[in-house]
Every structure is written in structure tokens, then in C-alpha cells.
Amino acid sequence: RSSDLLVQEARRLRVATRSLAQVYSYLASFQTIDAEKLAQLLGVSDRSARRTVVRLVEAGLLKSAGEESVHRRGRPRQLYRLAPPGIDEAAPLGHREARQ
């Protein structure tokens, strides 16, 4: 069942199952997310949200979707989207293999 897979993935990533489900649900509707929006969605601090993003990127569930310029001081916002399953993004084009 997909709910069992979600629970297993959340445990592996050390992320609450509810939180992971919220991220997937949000990205299904809006395609991209930044750490600030993730913090609001999960009701956690920006720092905690950034740690969660790092775990999801390292696990291959999220990937960078570019930057969004904001009309305020500081760096542009880093956007993330769901990574397509089964593709090794680190491999050069033409040499990508399915992840196991």
C-alpha cells in the first residue's frame, strides 16, 4: 500500500509521516516549494525546515528547481520540486541508470 511506503520512507528520513504527506500534497498542487513555505506548512522553524529540505534532497526525493528573486534584501529563494523517481541525477546525460 502507498500509505505503508510513505510510513517507511518517513522513518528512513527521520521525518514525521504527516509532514512528508503534507509536502507531497503541497507539491502535487503547486509544483515547487521553498524552505520558508515548508516551515509554514509544517509549523516548524525556518531552520528546522531547511534541515528537512536537506534530508529530502539527499534522499533524492526533492531536487533544485532554481531560484526565485524576491523584492527584499538577501539571497534569492531556493525552490525545490519532486525529483523524478528512478533517475540518477548525478550521472551524465546518456549514462543515467535507474536507482535501485
mmCIF file with all atom_site columns, C-alpha atoms in Angstrom:
data_model
loop_
_atom_site.group_PDB
_atom_site.id
_atom_site.type_symbol
_atom_site.label_atom_id
_atom_site.label_alt_id
_atom_site.label_comp_id
_atom_site.label_asym_id
_atom_site.label_entity_id
_atom_site.label_seq_id
_atom_site.pdbx_PDB_ins_code
_atom_site.Cartn_x
_atom_site.Cartn_y
_atom_site.Cartn_z
_atom_site.occupancy
_atom_site.B_iso_or_equiv
_atom_site.pdbx_formal_charge
_atom_site.auth_seq_id
_atom_site.auth_comp_id
_atom_site.auth_asym_id
_atom_site.auth_atom_id
_atom_site.pdbx_PDB_model_num
ATOM 1   C CA . ARG A 1 1   ? 0.000  0.000  0.000   1.00 0.00 ? 1   ARG A CA 1
ATOM 2   C CA . SER A 1 2   ? 1.124  3.531  -0.680  1.00 0.00 ? 2   SER A CA 1
ATOM 3   C CA . SER A 1 3   ? 0.487  4.547  2.942   1.00 0.00 ? 3   SER A CA 1
ATOM 4   C CA . ASP A 1 4   ? 2.885  1.803  4.110   1.00 0.00 ? 4   ASP A CA 1
ATOM 5   C CA . LEU A 1 5   ? 5.522  3.079  1.696   1.00 0.00 ? 5   LEU A CA 1
ATOM 6   C CA . LEU A 1 6   ? 5.020  6.609  2.970   1.00 0.00 ? 6   LEU A CA 1
ATOM 7   C CA . VAL A 1 7   ? 5.495  5.448  6.568   1.00 0.00 ? 7   VAL A CA 1
ATOM 8   C CA . GLN A 1 8   ? 8.666  3.540  5.653   1.00 0.00 ? 8   GLN A CA 1
ATOM 9   C CA . GLU A 1 9   ? 10.102 6.489  3.728   1.00 0.00 ? 9   GLU A CA 1
ATOM 10  C CA . ALA A 1 10  ? 9.308  8.916  6.559   1.00 0.00 ? 10  ALA A CA 1
ATOM 11  C CA . ARG A 1 11  ? 11.045 6.660  9.101   1.00 0.00 ? 11  ARG A CA 1
ATOM 12  C CA . ARG A 1 12  ? 14.094 6.288  6.883   1.00 0.00 ? 12  ARG A CA 1
ATOM 13  C CA . LEU A 1 13  ? 14.352 10.075 6.530   1.00 0.00 ? 13  LEU A CA 1
ATOM 14  C CA . ARG A 1 14  ? 13.611 10.784 10.191  1.00 0.00 ? 14  ARG A CA 1
ATOM 15  C CA . VAL A 1 15  ? 10.625 12.935 9.148   1.00 0.00 ? 15  VAL A CA 1
ATOM 16  C CA . ALA A 1 16  ? 7.098  12.670 10.536  1.00 0.00 ? 16  ALA A CA 1
ATOM 17  C CA . THR A 1 17  ? 4.798  10.731 8.210   1.00 0.00 ? 17  THR A CA 1
ATOM 18  C CA . ARG A 1 18  ? 2.233  13.541 8.386   1.00 0.00 ? 18  ARG A CA 1
ATOM 19  C CA . SER A 1 19  ? 4.900  16.071 7.388   1.00 0.00 ? 19  SER A CA 1
ATOM 20  C CA . LEU A 1 20  ? 6.042  14.033 4.407   1.00 0.00 ? 20  LEU A CA 1
ATOM 21  C CA . ALA A 1 21  ? 2.437  13.586 3.290   1.00 0.00 ? 21  ALA A CA 1
ATOM 22  C CA . GLN A 1 22  ? 1.877  17.358 3.561   1.00 0.00 ? 22  GLN A CA 1
ATOM 23  C CA . VAL A 1 23  ? 4.955  18.050 1.426   1.00 0.00 ? 23  VAL A CA 1
ATOM 24  C CA . TYR A 1 24  ? 3.798  15.611 -1.268  1.00 0.00 ? 24  TYR A CA 1
ATOM 25  C CA . SER A 1 25  ? 0.274  17.046 -1.206  1.00 0.00 ? 25  SER A CA 1
ATOM 26  C CA . TYR A 1 26  ? 1.529  20.634 -1.479  1.00 0.00 ? 26  TYR A CA 1
ATOM 27  C CA . LEU A 1 27  ? 3.897  19.797 -4.341  1.00 0.00 ? 27  LEU A CA 1
ATOM 28  C CA . ALA A 1 28  ? 1.131  17.964 -6.208  1.00 0.00 ? 28  ALA A CA 1
ATOM 29  C CA . SER A 1 29  ? -0.765 21.267 -6.307  1.00 0.00 ? 29  SER A CA 1
ATOM 30  C CA . PHE A 1 30  ? 1.945  23.910 -6.516  1.00 0.00 ? 30  PHE A CA 1
ATOM 31  C CA . GLN A 1 31  ? 4.906  22.085 -8.139  1.00 0.00 ? 31  GLN A CA 1
ATOM 32  C CA . THR A 1 32  ? 7.614  23.956 -6.169  1.00 0.00 ? 32  THR A CA 1
ATOM 33  C CA . ILE A 1 33  ? 8.299  24.831 -2.550  1.00 0.00 ? 33  ILE A CA 1
ATOM 34  C CA . ASP A 1 34  ? 10.898 26.852 -0.666  1.00 0.00 ? 34  ASP A CA 1
ATOM 35  C CA . ALA A 1 35  ? 12.112 26.363 2.908   1.00 0.00 ? 35  ALA A CA 1
ATOM 36  C CA . GLU A 1 36  ? 10.064 29.307 4.205   1.00 0.00 ? 36  GLU A CA 1
ATOM 37  C CA . LYS A 1 37  ? 6.827  27.867 2.807   1.00 0.00 ? 37  LYS A CA 1
ATOM 38  C CA . LEU A 1 38  ? 7.760  24.431 4.137   1.00 0.00 ? 38  LEU A CA 1
ATOM 39  C CA . ALA A 1 39  ? 8.226  25.937 7.612   1.00 0.00 ? 39  ALA A CA 1
ATOM 40  C CA . GLN A 1 40  ? 4.743  27.481 7.445   1.00 0.00 ? 40  GLN A CA 1
ATOM 41  C CA . LEU A 1 41  ? 3.206  24.278 6.104   1.00 0.00 ? 41  LEU A CA 1
ATOM 42  C CA . LEU A 1 42  ? 4.699  22.103 8.847   1.00 0.00 ? 42  LEU A CA 1
ATOM 43  C CA . GLY A 1 43  ? 4.507  24.650 11.662  1.00 0.00 ? 43  GLY A CA 1
ATOM 44  C CA . VAL A 1 44  ? 8.246  24.495 12.348  1.00 0.00 ? 44  VAL A CA 1
ATOM 45  C CA . SER A 1 45  ? 11.096 26.989 12.425  1.00 0.00 ? 45  SER A CA 1
ATOM 46  C CA . ASP A 1 46  ? 12.873 28.052 9.230   1.00 0.00 ? 46  ASP A CA 1
ATOM 47  C CA . ARG A 1 47  ? 15.989 26.269 10.449  1.00 0.00 ? 47  ARG A CA 1
ATOM 48  C CA . SER A 1 48  ? 14.105 23.003 11.018  1.00 0.00 ? 48  SER A CA 1
ATOM 49  C CA . ALA A 1 49  ? 12.504 23.313 7.583   1.00 0.00 ? 49  ALA A CA 1
ATOM 50  C CA . ARG A 1 50  ? 15.922 23.810 5.967   1.00 0.00 ? 50  ARG A CA 1
ATOM 51  C CA . ARG A 1 51  ? 17.223 20.651 7.684   1.00 0.00 ? 51  ARG A CA 1
ATOM 52  C CA . THR A 1 52  ? 14.188 18.762 6.374   1.00 0.00 ? 52  THR A CA 1
ATOM 53  C CA . VAL A 1 53  ? 14.821 20.058 2.850   1.00 0.00 ? 53  VAL A CA 1
ATOM 54  C CA . VAL A 1 54  ? 18.449 18.894 3.049   1.00 0.00 ? 54  VAL A CA 1
ATOM 55  C CA . ARG A 1 55  ? 17.331 15.395 4.116   1.00 0.00 ? 55  ARG A CA 1
ATOM 56  C CA . LEU A 1 56  ? 14.784 15.206 1.296   1.00 0.00 ? 56  LEU A CA 1
ATOM 57  C CA . VAL A 1 57  ? 17.328 16.378 -1.285  1.00 0.00 ? 57  VAL A CA 1
ATOM 58  C CA . GLU A 1 58  ? 19.981 13.949 -0.006  1.00 0.00 ? 58  GLU A CA 1
ATOM 59  C CA . ALA A 1 59  ? 17.416 11.127 -0.178  1.00 0.00 ? 59  ALA A CA 1
ATOM 60  C CA . GLY A 1 60  ? 16.664 12.026 -3.795  1.00 0.00 ? 60  GLY A CA 1
ATOM 61  C CA . LEU A 1 61  ? 13.033 12.972 -3.162  1.00 0.00 ? 61  LEU A CA 1
ATOM 62  C CA . LEU A 1 62  ? 13.464 16.682 -3.900  1.00 0.00 ? 62  LEU A CA 1
ATOM 63  C CA . LYS A 1 63  ? 15.720 18.487 -6.343  1.00 0.00 ? 63  LYS A CA 1
ATOM 64  C CA . SER A 1 64  ? 16.509 22.093 -7.047  1.00 0.00 ? 64  SER A CA 1
ATOM 65  C CA . ALA A 1 65  ? 14.025 23.903 -9.258  1.00 0.00 ? 65  ALA A CA 1
ATOM 66  C CA . GLY A 1 66  ? 16.039 27.105 -9.487  1.00 0.00 ? 66  GLY A CA 1
ATOM 67  C CA . GLU A 1 67  ? 15.803 30.373 -7.624  1.00 0.00 ? 67  GLU A CA 1
ATOM 68  C CA . GLU A 1 68  ? 13.093 32.954 -7.203  1.00 0.00 ? 68  GLU A CA 1
ATOM 69  C CA . SER A 1 69  ? 14.109 36.576 -6.880  1.00 0.00 ? 69  SER A CA 1
ATOM 70  C CA . VAL A 1 70  ? 12.392 38.341 -4.016  1.00 0.00 ? 70  VAL A CA 1
ATOM 71  C CA . HIS A 1 71  ? 11.967 42.067 -3.609  1.00 0.00 ? 71  HIS A CA 1
ATOM 72  C CA . ARG A 1 72  ? 13.867 42.311 -0.374  1.00 0.00 ? 72  ARG A CA 1
ATOM 73  C CA . ARG A 1 73  ? 17.425 42.095 0.829   1.00 0.00 ? 73  ARG A CA 1
ATOM 74  C CA . GLY A 1 74  ? 19.295 38.846 0.884   1.00 0.00 ? 74  GLY A CA 1
ATOM 75  C CA . ARG A 1 75  ? 19.728 35.868 -1.331  1.00 0.00 ? 75  ARG A CA 1
ATOM 76  C CA . PRO A 1 76  ? 17.112 34.684 -3.805  1.00 0.00 ? 76  PRO A CA 1
ATOM 77  C CA . ARG A 1 77  ? 14.798 31.970 -2.538  1.00 0.00 ? 77  ARG A CA 1
ATOM 78  C CA . GLN A 1 78  ? 15.854 28.427 -3.474  1.00 0.00 ? 78  GLN A CA 1
ATOM 79  C CA . LEU A 1 79  ? 12.936 26.457 -4.923  1.00 0.00 ? 79  LEU A CA 1
ATOM 80  C CA . TYR A 1 80  ? 12.572 22.675 -4.831  1.00 0.00 ? 80  TYR A CA 1
ATOM 81  C CA . ARG A 1 81  ? 10.378 20.174 -6.646  1.00 0.00 ? 81  ARG A CA 1
ATOM 82  C CA . LEU A 1 82  ? 9.820  16.454 -6.504  1.00 0.00 ? 82  LEU A CA 1
ATOM 83  C CA . ALA A 1 83  ? 12.640 14.518 -8.116  1.00 0.00 ? 83  ALA A CA 1
ATOM 84  C CA . PRO A 1 84  ? 11.508 12.068 -10.785 1.00 0.00 ? 84  PRO A CA 1
ATOM 85  C CA . PRO A 1 85  ? 11.799 8.529  -9.422  1.00 0.00 ? 85  PRO A CA 1
ATOM 86  C CA . GLY A 1 86  ? 14.247 6.086  -10.917 1.00 0.00 ? 86  GLY A CA 1
ATOM 87  C CA . ILE A 1 87  ? 16.753 8.517  -12.444 1.00 0.00 ? 87  ILE A CA 1
ATOM 88  C CA . ASP A 1 88  ? 20.249 9.051  -11.137 1.00 0.00 ? 88  ASP A CA 1
ATOM 89  C CA . GLU A 1 89  ? 20.551 12.833 -11.496 1.00 0.00 ? 89  GLU A CA 1
ATOM 90  C CA . ALA A 1 90  ? 24.309 12.800 -10.782 1.00 0.00 ? 90  ALA A CA 1
ATOM 91  C CA . ALA A 1 91  ? 25.100 10.699 -13.854 1.00 0.00 ? 91  ALA A CA 1
ATOM 92  C CA . PRO A 1 92  ? 25.923 12.459 -17.135 1.00 0.00 ? 92  PRO A CA 1
ATOM 93  C CA . LEU A 1 93  ? 23.222 12.504 -19.812 1.00 0.00 ? 93  LEU A CA 1
ATOM 94  C CA . GLY A 1 94  ? 23.215 9.277  -21.760 1.00 0.00 ? 94  GLY A CA 1
ATOM 95  C CA . HIS A 1 95  ? 24.712 7.383  -18.802 1.00 0.00 ? 95  HIS A CA 1
ATOM 96  C CA . ARG A 1 96  ? 21.883 7.707  -16.319 1.00 0.00 ? 96  ARG A CA 1
ATOM 97  C CA . GLU A 1 97  ? 20.737 4.491  -14.739 1.00 0.00 ? 97  GLU A CA 1
ATOM 98  C CA . ALA A 1 98  ? 17.705 3.629  -12.698 1.00 0.00 ? 98  ALA A CA 1
ATOM 99  C CA . ARG A 1 99  ? 18.233 3.898  -8.962  1.00 0.00 ? 99  ARG A CA 1
ATOM 100 C CA . GLN A 1 100 ? 17.797 0.709  -7.013  1.00 0.00 ? 100 GLN A CA 1
#
